[in-house]
Amino acid sequence: MAIKRSDFPEDFIFGTATAAYQIEGAVNEDGREPSIWDVFSHTPGKVKNMENGDIACDHYHRYIEDIEIMKEIGLDAYRFSISWSRVLSKGKIKNEKGLDFYNRLVDELLKNNITPFITLYHWDLPYYLYEKGGWLNPDIALYFQDYAALIFETLGDRVKNWITLNEPWCSSFLGYFMGTHAPGHKNINEAFIAAHNLLKAHGHAVKVFREIVKDGKIGITNVVSKIEPAQENEEDFQVAILVDEFVNGWFHDPVVFGKYPENAKGLLKQLGLKIPEDDMDIISQPIDFFGVNYYSRQLIKYDPYNPLMYKHVEGELPKTEMGWEIYPKGLYDMLKKLHQRYGLPLYITENGMAGPDKLINNIVNDHYRIDYLEKHFQQALLAIKNGVNLKGYFIWTLMDNFEWAEGYSKRFGIVYVDYKTQKRYLKKSALWLKEFLSK
Ligand code: GCO
């Protein structure tokens, strides 16, 4: 029998997730200032087809219609992020017009009985702060603390579920080492400094949160991947263990245990990398949950020529348009692992796929996405049955949007966006979800 909502615990929530720069547009409106992503996407060669988030889904002007869509599907919750450079000018001057947008958005959600989950930072650092050193600036955590406090004070009376950072792994390693995300640096030592400052920022935000939103819950969202050795040889096997600690532990262990994972840290130091380790007491402020972004697995091969000693190899499973293997069982494995290691409540804060979507006669027949979601829902349910304290599931994403370095070429939404007209069309997957939620 097909899976249905009532198979899940009664208080389990289903939602969709988005991020500010990917959907809002209105980049020059009402006092918003540029972020590192505005500058990066306008730099030739950084984003496919030189696309950018200037207009994106125009959600800044269409949020009411977008909330109506969520309502129609029957979603319980909505995870979105705040654009830091929309609400604070020059890193510290309050922008009332920007704040007002989020006030209206939250009120509209609540009016429709949709529970808001807010992410404070989904990769769009104000460019002004980048010019002051960005995530490499030792004071950046304090700037973040002030920003967080402003948002908690503004929205904390109505919003009770908070996420400090989205995937700090991407902000630091894609942004400062691989150079594929803003700000586009390629320096491995910088990546570790950025990573550490991101963790500090997280900790400072949690600390002020406890003073301001006494009845709220706060956590951090990390991307996790099932890590598997590419081949059955000892070298791949050993390096896969380290990569697992690194990818799935570097931003979890410090938050819960106040230290970086031992083996990975040892290896990185051996390689001559500087690993800052101060302020672990701030970093390990108690949190209420982990957000889990799960998409796929990674096959790992030992590579002595890579600064991190490994490379990815292509697997043989069916892939999404991103080239990511579809591997639902990995979701179960990762939920179990996080539960056993950290014992915290979990939310799946992102899971979904980019598909070869085509709008034909006003509908997208994305049967592959239905299949993907159904299989991942089943694994989530299995995890709950086997003792994991999983409390909710956010699909990435509500509507097609600006997929970072991939521009608009990848469609992840359950709602199709025609970027020329900004018209939204529910895909088959949205209709399937509506049906699932009604049962
Ligand atoms: C991430 C981000 C999202 C992406 C999504 C698809 O996990 O990379 O949180 O912003 O759009 O994951 O790549």
XYZ file of C-alpha atoms and ligand atoms in Angstrom:
452
model
C 0.000 0.000 0.000
C 1.190 3.468 -0.813
C 2.716 5.506 1.975
C 0.478 8.170 3.496
C 0.738 10.946 5.998
C -1.148 9.094 8.711
C 1.623 6.462 8.761
C 3.771 9.141 10.443
C 3.414 10.285 14.065
C 0.598 12.735 14.605
C 2.793 15.722 15.391
C 5.190 15.054 12.490
C 5.361 18.030 10.145
C 5.768 18.254 6.397
C 7.001 21.398 4.750
C 9.020 22.813 1.907
C 12.253 24.797 2.117
C 13.704 27.740 0.208
C 16.496 30.291 0.612
C 16.373 34.068 0.263
C 18.811 34.626 -2.598
C 17.382 31.718 -4.559
C 13.815 33.058 -4.681
C 13.344 36.642 -3.493
C 14.717 38.811 -6.296
C 14.160 42.551 -5.596
C 17.867 42.879 -4.950
C 17.915 46.670 -5.109
C 14.620 47.345 -3.459
C 13.725 48.944 -0.141
C 17.306 49.459 0.888
C 18.689 45.973 0.318
C 22.440 46.024 -0.179
C 24.506 43.524 -2.193
C 25.615 40.209 -0.766
C 28.586 38.101 -1.835
C 26.209 36.175 -4.102
C 25.128 39.321 -5.980
C 28.753 40.139 -6.712
C 29.743 36.540 -7.489
C 26.842 35.919 -9.858
C 27.590 39.150 -11.717
C 31.220 38.127 -12.207
C 31.710 36.490 -15.624
C 32.467 32.778 -15.512
C 31.107 32.058 -12.047
C 27.494 31.015 -12.707
C 26.198 29.046 -15.679
C 24.921 31.386 -18.446
C 25.866 34.297 -16.200
C 22.527 34.051 -14.471
C 21.851 35.742 -11.145
C 19.244 36.216 -8.430
C 18.236 39.765 -9.445
C 14.669 38.677 -10.119
C 14.689 34.948 -9.317
C 11.079 33.920 -8.492
C 10.155 37.495 -7.589
C 8.978 36.059 -4.290
C 9.529 39.442 -2.606
C 6.435 40.636 -4.462
C 4.625 37.320 -4.825
C 4.908 35.822 -1.355
C 1.154 35.896 -0.817
C 0.550 33.791 -3.917
C 3.365 31.441 -2.869
C 1.824 30.944 0.554
C -1.529 30.247 -1.103
C 0.183 27.457 -3.030
C 1.605 25.966 0.179
C -1.843 26.148 1.694
C -3.419 24.463 -1.285
C -0.947 21.565 -1.101
C -1.697 21.249 2.597
C 1.804 21.874 3.954
C 2.252 22.329 7.709
C 5.468 24.302 7.718
C 7.753 26.484 5.633
C 11.512 26.851 6.009
C 12.957 30.046 4.525
C 15.992 32.214 5.112
C 16.517 35.868 5.866
C 18.669 38.013 3.632
C 21.134 39.657 6.034
C 21.841 42.504 3.627
C 18.137 43.272 3.346
C 17.699 43.906 7.045
C 21.005 45.528 8.022
C 22.814 48.255 6.211
C 26.611 48.539 6.535
C 26.591 45.576 8.867
C 24.808 47.446 11.651
C 22.126 49.964 10.633
C 18.632 48.536 10.920
C 16.610 48.612 7.681
C 12.963 48.808 8.711
C 11.645 48.217 5.200
C 13.594 44.989 4.907
C 12.440 43.799 8.320
C 8.917 44.680 7.391
C 8.976 42.205 4.500
C 9.771 39.360 6.898
C 7.132 40.583 9.346
C 4.526 40.428 6.605
C 5.750 37.044 5.413
C 5.557 35.549 8.899
C 2.108 37.014 9.556
C 0.800 35.668 6.276
C 2.161 32.189 7.076
C 0.593 32.187 10.516
C -2.698 33.422 9.111
C -2.663 30.306 6.923
C -1.646 27.977 9.761
C 1.778 27.318 8.289
C 4.555 27.133 10.868
C 7.612 29.215 9.964
C 11.127 27.780 10.389
C 13.727 30.473 9.839
C 17.309 29.986 8.699
C 19.425 32.995 9.614
C 22.208 32.359 7.143
C 21.850 30.620 3.811
C 25.126 31.751 2.175
C 24.412 35.403 1.352
C 26.909 37.353 3.439
C 26.542 41.146 3.050
C 29.246 42.306 0.662
C 30.087 45.125 3.034
C 31.149 42.532 5.609
C 33.051 40.570 2.988
C 35.108 43.696 2.364
C 35.936 43.653 6.055
C 37.312 40.130 5.745
C 34.103 38.116 5.525
C 34.200 34.736 7.218
C 37.941 35.179 7.738
C 37.456 38.218 9.964
C 37.891 37.184 13.630
C 35.020 39.575 14.534
C 32.527 38.146 12.059
C 30.874 36.005 14.731
C 30.008 39.157 16.672
C 28.502 40.818 13.612
C 26.437 37.673 13.185
C 25.407 37.751 16.819
C 24.067 41.309 16.450
C 22.245 40.403 13.266
C 20.752 37.311 14.913
C 19.652 39.310 17.961
C 17.864 41.822 15.734
C 15.971 39.054 13.941
C 15.089 37.239 17.179
C 13.803 40.508 18.658
C 11.777 41.278 15.551
C 10.244 37.869 14.834
C 10.805 35.779 17.962
C 7.403 36.610 19.406
C 5.802 34.671 16.522
C 8.513 32.358 15.207
C 9.601 29.548 17.541
C 11.745 27.349 15.299
C 15.154 28.590 14.222
C 18.196 27.422 12.321
C 21.423 29.375 12.648
C 23.340 28.285 9.548
C 22.582 26.290 6.449
C 25.382 23.932 5.455
C 28.436 25.756 6.772
C 30.413 23.052 4.932
C 29.396 24.704 1.648
C 29.975 28.273 2.874
C 33.521 27.377 3.887
C 34.725 24.614 1.562
C 32.861 25.507 -1.638
C 33.295 29.221 -0.922
C 36.895 29.347 0.291
C 38.587 26.190 -1.027
C 36.908 24.950 -4.211
C 35.932 28.449 -5.310
C 32.684 27.257 -6.895
C 30.518 29.302 -4.532
C 30.816 32.893 -3.348
C 33.188 34.427 -2.504
C 35.142 32.091 -4.821
C 38.460 31.766 -2.988
C 40.741 28.774 -3.473
C 42.723 28.461 -0.298
C 42.431 25.430 1.920
C 43.718 27.142 5.069
C 41.164 29.896 4.616
C 38.432 27.273 4.370
C 39.276 25.942 7.828
C 39.356 29.440 9.296
C 36.005 30.263 7.683
C 34.593 26.972 8.969
C 35.694 27.779 12.498
C 34.315 31.316 12.372
C 31.010 29.982 11.065
C 30.820 27.650 14.048
C 31.599 30.525 16.381
C 28.880 32.596 14.751
C 26.468 29.730 15.291
C 27.386 29.513 18.978
C 27.043 33.247 19.608
C 23.637 33.235 17.958
C 22.447 30.334 20.116
C 23.645 32.164 23.210
C 21.651 35.337 22.512
C 18.684 33.283 21.362
C 18.285 31.818 24.841
C 18.041 35.327 26.294
C 15.600 36.648 23.704
C 13.303 33.791 22.631
C 12.794 31.889 25.849
C 10.173 29.502 24.491
C 11.816 28.736 21.140
C 13.939 25.967 19.686
C 17.151 26.381 17.756
C 19.493 24.151 15.791
C 21.917 24.099 12.874
C 21.462 22.516 9.442
C 24.259 20.439 7.971
C 24.487 18.565 4.727
C 25.173 14.880 5.241
C 26.154 12.245 2.698
C 26.483 8.524 2.929
C 30.217 8.016 2.442
C 31.312 4.765 0.828
C 34.719 3.560 -0.397
C 34.923 3.427 -4.207
C 36.670 0.087 -4.210
C 37.236 -2.708 -1.817
C 40.814 -1.866 -1.066
C 42.322 -0.850 2.231
C 43.362 2.657 1.110
C 39.872 3.617 -0.071
C 38.342 2.032 2.982
C 40.566 3.969 5.395
C 40.211 7.287 3.632
C 36.422 6.842 3.503
C 36.352 6.609 7.295
C 38.218 9.907 7.551
C 36.062 11.587 4.922
C 32.971 10.446 6.781
C 34.269 12.079 9.969
C 35.096 15.173 8.009
C 31.963 15.572 5.866
C 29.484 14.285 8.429
C 31.187 15.370 11.629
C 33.211 18.565 11.185
C 30.170 20.767 11.849
C 28.389 18.367 14.219
C 31.024 17.265 16.722
C 32.151 20.757 17.808
C 28.528 21.808 18.325
C 27.711 18.840 20.558
C 31.042 17.678 21.991
C 33.078 20.895 21.813
C 35.836 19.389 19.666
C 36.600 18.449 16.087
C 36.509 14.748 15.162
C 39.803 13.250 16.312
C 41.047 11.196 13.330
C 40.158 13.706 10.652
C 41.735 16.487 12.699
C 44.906 14.424 13.172
C 45.256 13.807 9.467
C 44.605 17.431 8.553
C 47.247 18.614 10.989
C 49.681 16.074 9.573
C 49.016 17.582 6.169
C 50.169 20.895 7.587
C 46.757 22.557 7.710
C 46.032 25.114 10.389
C 43.006 24.095 12.427
C 41.836 26.851 14.776
C 40.365 25.406 17.955
C 39.608 28.302 20.257
C 36.210 29.199 21.721
C 34.861 25.663 21.815
C 32.716 26.590 24.827
C 30.850 29.165 22.737
C 30.559 26.753 19.819
C 29.074 23.996 21.965
C 26.121 25.911 23.429
C 23.335 23.354 23.865
C 21.039 23.151 20.841
C 17.589 21.609 20.432
C 17.896 19.714 17.152
C 19.985 19.027 14.088
C 18.699 19.931 10.645
C 19.646 17.299 8.091
C 20.047 18.033 4.385
C 20.313 14.746 2.542
C 20.583 14.265 -1.210
C 22.896 11.417 -2.065
C 25.928 9.305 -1.301
C 29.582 9.926 -2.165
C 31.990 7.316 -3.459
C 35.446 8.046 -2.175
C 38.807 7.169 -3.649
C 42.181 7.705 -2.014
C 44.081 10.425 -3.894
C 47.526 11.436 -2.641
C 47.568 14.408 -5.042
C 44.538 16.117 -3.517
C 45.185 18.395 -0.507
C 42.474 16.488 1.367
C 43.767 13.050 0.199
C 40.597 11.989 -1.593
C 38.558 12.434 -4.709
C 35.042 11.492 -5.755
C 34.352 8.816 -8.315
C 31.183 8.327 -10.272
C 28.830 5.605 -9.071
C 26.575 3.335 -11.101
C 23.168 4.177 -9.564
C 20.556 6.222 -11.484
C 21.286 9.943 -11.208
C 19.362 13.197 -10.956
C 19.981 16.162 -13.263
C 22.681 17.277 -10.815
C 24.502 14.018 -11.496
C 23.810 12.908 -7.922
C 23.068 9.234 -7.394
C 19.616 8.382 -6.074
C 20.196 6.465 -2.875
C 17.240 6.515 -0.452
C 18.753 3.984 1.912
C 21.524 6.471 2.640
C 18.920 8.715 4.261
C 18.017 5.950 6.690
C 21.666 5.213 7.417
C 22.468 8.846 8.086
C 19.450 9.439 10.315
C 20.364 6.374 12.336
C 23.979 7.415 12.587
C 23.178 10.981 13.687
C 20.685 9.673 16.213
C 23.152 7.222 17.698
C 26.062 9.628 17.810
C 24.346 12.801 19.017
C 20.977 11.735 20.453
C 19.312 14.994 19.400
C 15.911 15.383 17.730
C 16.281 15.628 13.950
C 14.487 17.416 11.151
C 15.107 16.656 7.511
C 15.503 20.277 6.462
C 16.148 19.460 2.783
C 15.630 16.525 0.485
C 14.592 16.529 -3.145
C 15.856 16.286 -6.705
C 16.484 18.200 -9.896
C 14.654 16.583 -12.790
C 14.334 16.942 -16.576
C 11.079 18.871 -16.079
C 9.101 19.988 -19.116
C 5.903 22.001 -18.965
C 3.461 20.423 -21.402
C -0.176 21.519 -21.466
C 0.314 23.386 -18.192
C 1.575 20.376 -16.271
C 4.947 18.799 -15.543
C 4.776 15.038 -15.344
C 7.623 14.555 -12.878
C 6.944 10.930 -12.017
C 10.675 10.525 -11.172
C 10.304 13.114 -8.404
C 7.258 11.351 -6.980
C 9.245 8.157 -6.973
C 12.229 9.872 -5.341
C 10.116 11.453 -2.612
C 8.115 8.335 -1.941
C 11.244 6.238 -1.489
C 12.852 8.794 0.803
C 9.643 9.158 2.834
C 9.702 5.396 3.333
C 13.250 5.510 4.667
C 12.340 8.363 7.016
C 9.399 6.370 8.312
C 11.579 3.312 8.812
C 14.024 5.419 10.814
C 11.201 6.629 13.066
C 10.008 3.064 13.567
C 13.542 2.119 14.560
C 13.794 4.724 17.252
C 15.084 7.885 15.538
C 13.542 11.040 16.959
C 12.711 12.556 13.575
C 10.213 15.384 13.853
C 9.686 16.771 10.392
C 10.508 16.699 6.703
C 11.096 19.672 4.430
C 11.206 19.058 0.702
C 13.749 20.965 -1.319
C 12.105 22.915 -2.747
C 8.786 24.694 -3.023
C 9.402 26.087 -6.505
C 12.113 26.045 -9.148
C 14.699 28.677 -8.323
C 18.249 29.990 -8.692
C 20.425 26.931 -8.138
C 23.649 28.769 -7.234
C 26.495 28.056 -9.680
C 24.033 26.143 -11.877
C 21.842 29.225 -12.373
C 18.324 28.380 -13.515
C 19.378 25.271 -15.412
C 18.347 22.901 -12.616
C 14.749 22.564 -11.499
C 14.227 21.203 -7.972
C 10.725 22.533 -7.290
C 7.449 20.713 -6.804
C 6.062 23.861 -8.414
C 7.232 24.873 -11.875
C 8.186 28.500 -12.435
C 7.974 30.028 -15.892
C 10.665 32.658 -15.437
C 9.396 34.785 -18.336
C 5.916 35.272 -16.917
C 6.602 34.310 -13.279
C 3.584 32.064 -13.494
C 3.614 29.075 -11.142
C 2.329 25.613 -12.122
C 1.855 22.751 -9.690
C 3.839 19.773 -10.952
C 2.458 16.239 -10.646
C 4.668 15.830 -7.578
C 2.852 18.698 -5.838
C -0.485 17.056 -6.615
C 0.865 13.736 -5.360
C 2.045 15.435 -2.170
C -1.344 17.061 -1.698
C -2.971 13.654 -1.943
C -0.377 12.111 0.412
C -0.967 14.832 3.007
C -4.720 14.438 2.891
C -4.628 10.757 3.835
C 22.106 23.042 -0.611
C 21.316 24.255 -0.357
C 20.230 24.539 -1.336
C 20.403 23.948 -2.701
C 19.941 22.525 -2.753
C 20.144 21.865 -4.088
O 21.913 22.053 0.063
O 22.958 23.059 -1.493
O 20.845 24.291 0.941
O 20.255 25.914 -1.367
O 19.703 24.660 -3.635
O 20.638 21.755 -1.828
O 21.487 21.847 -4.438
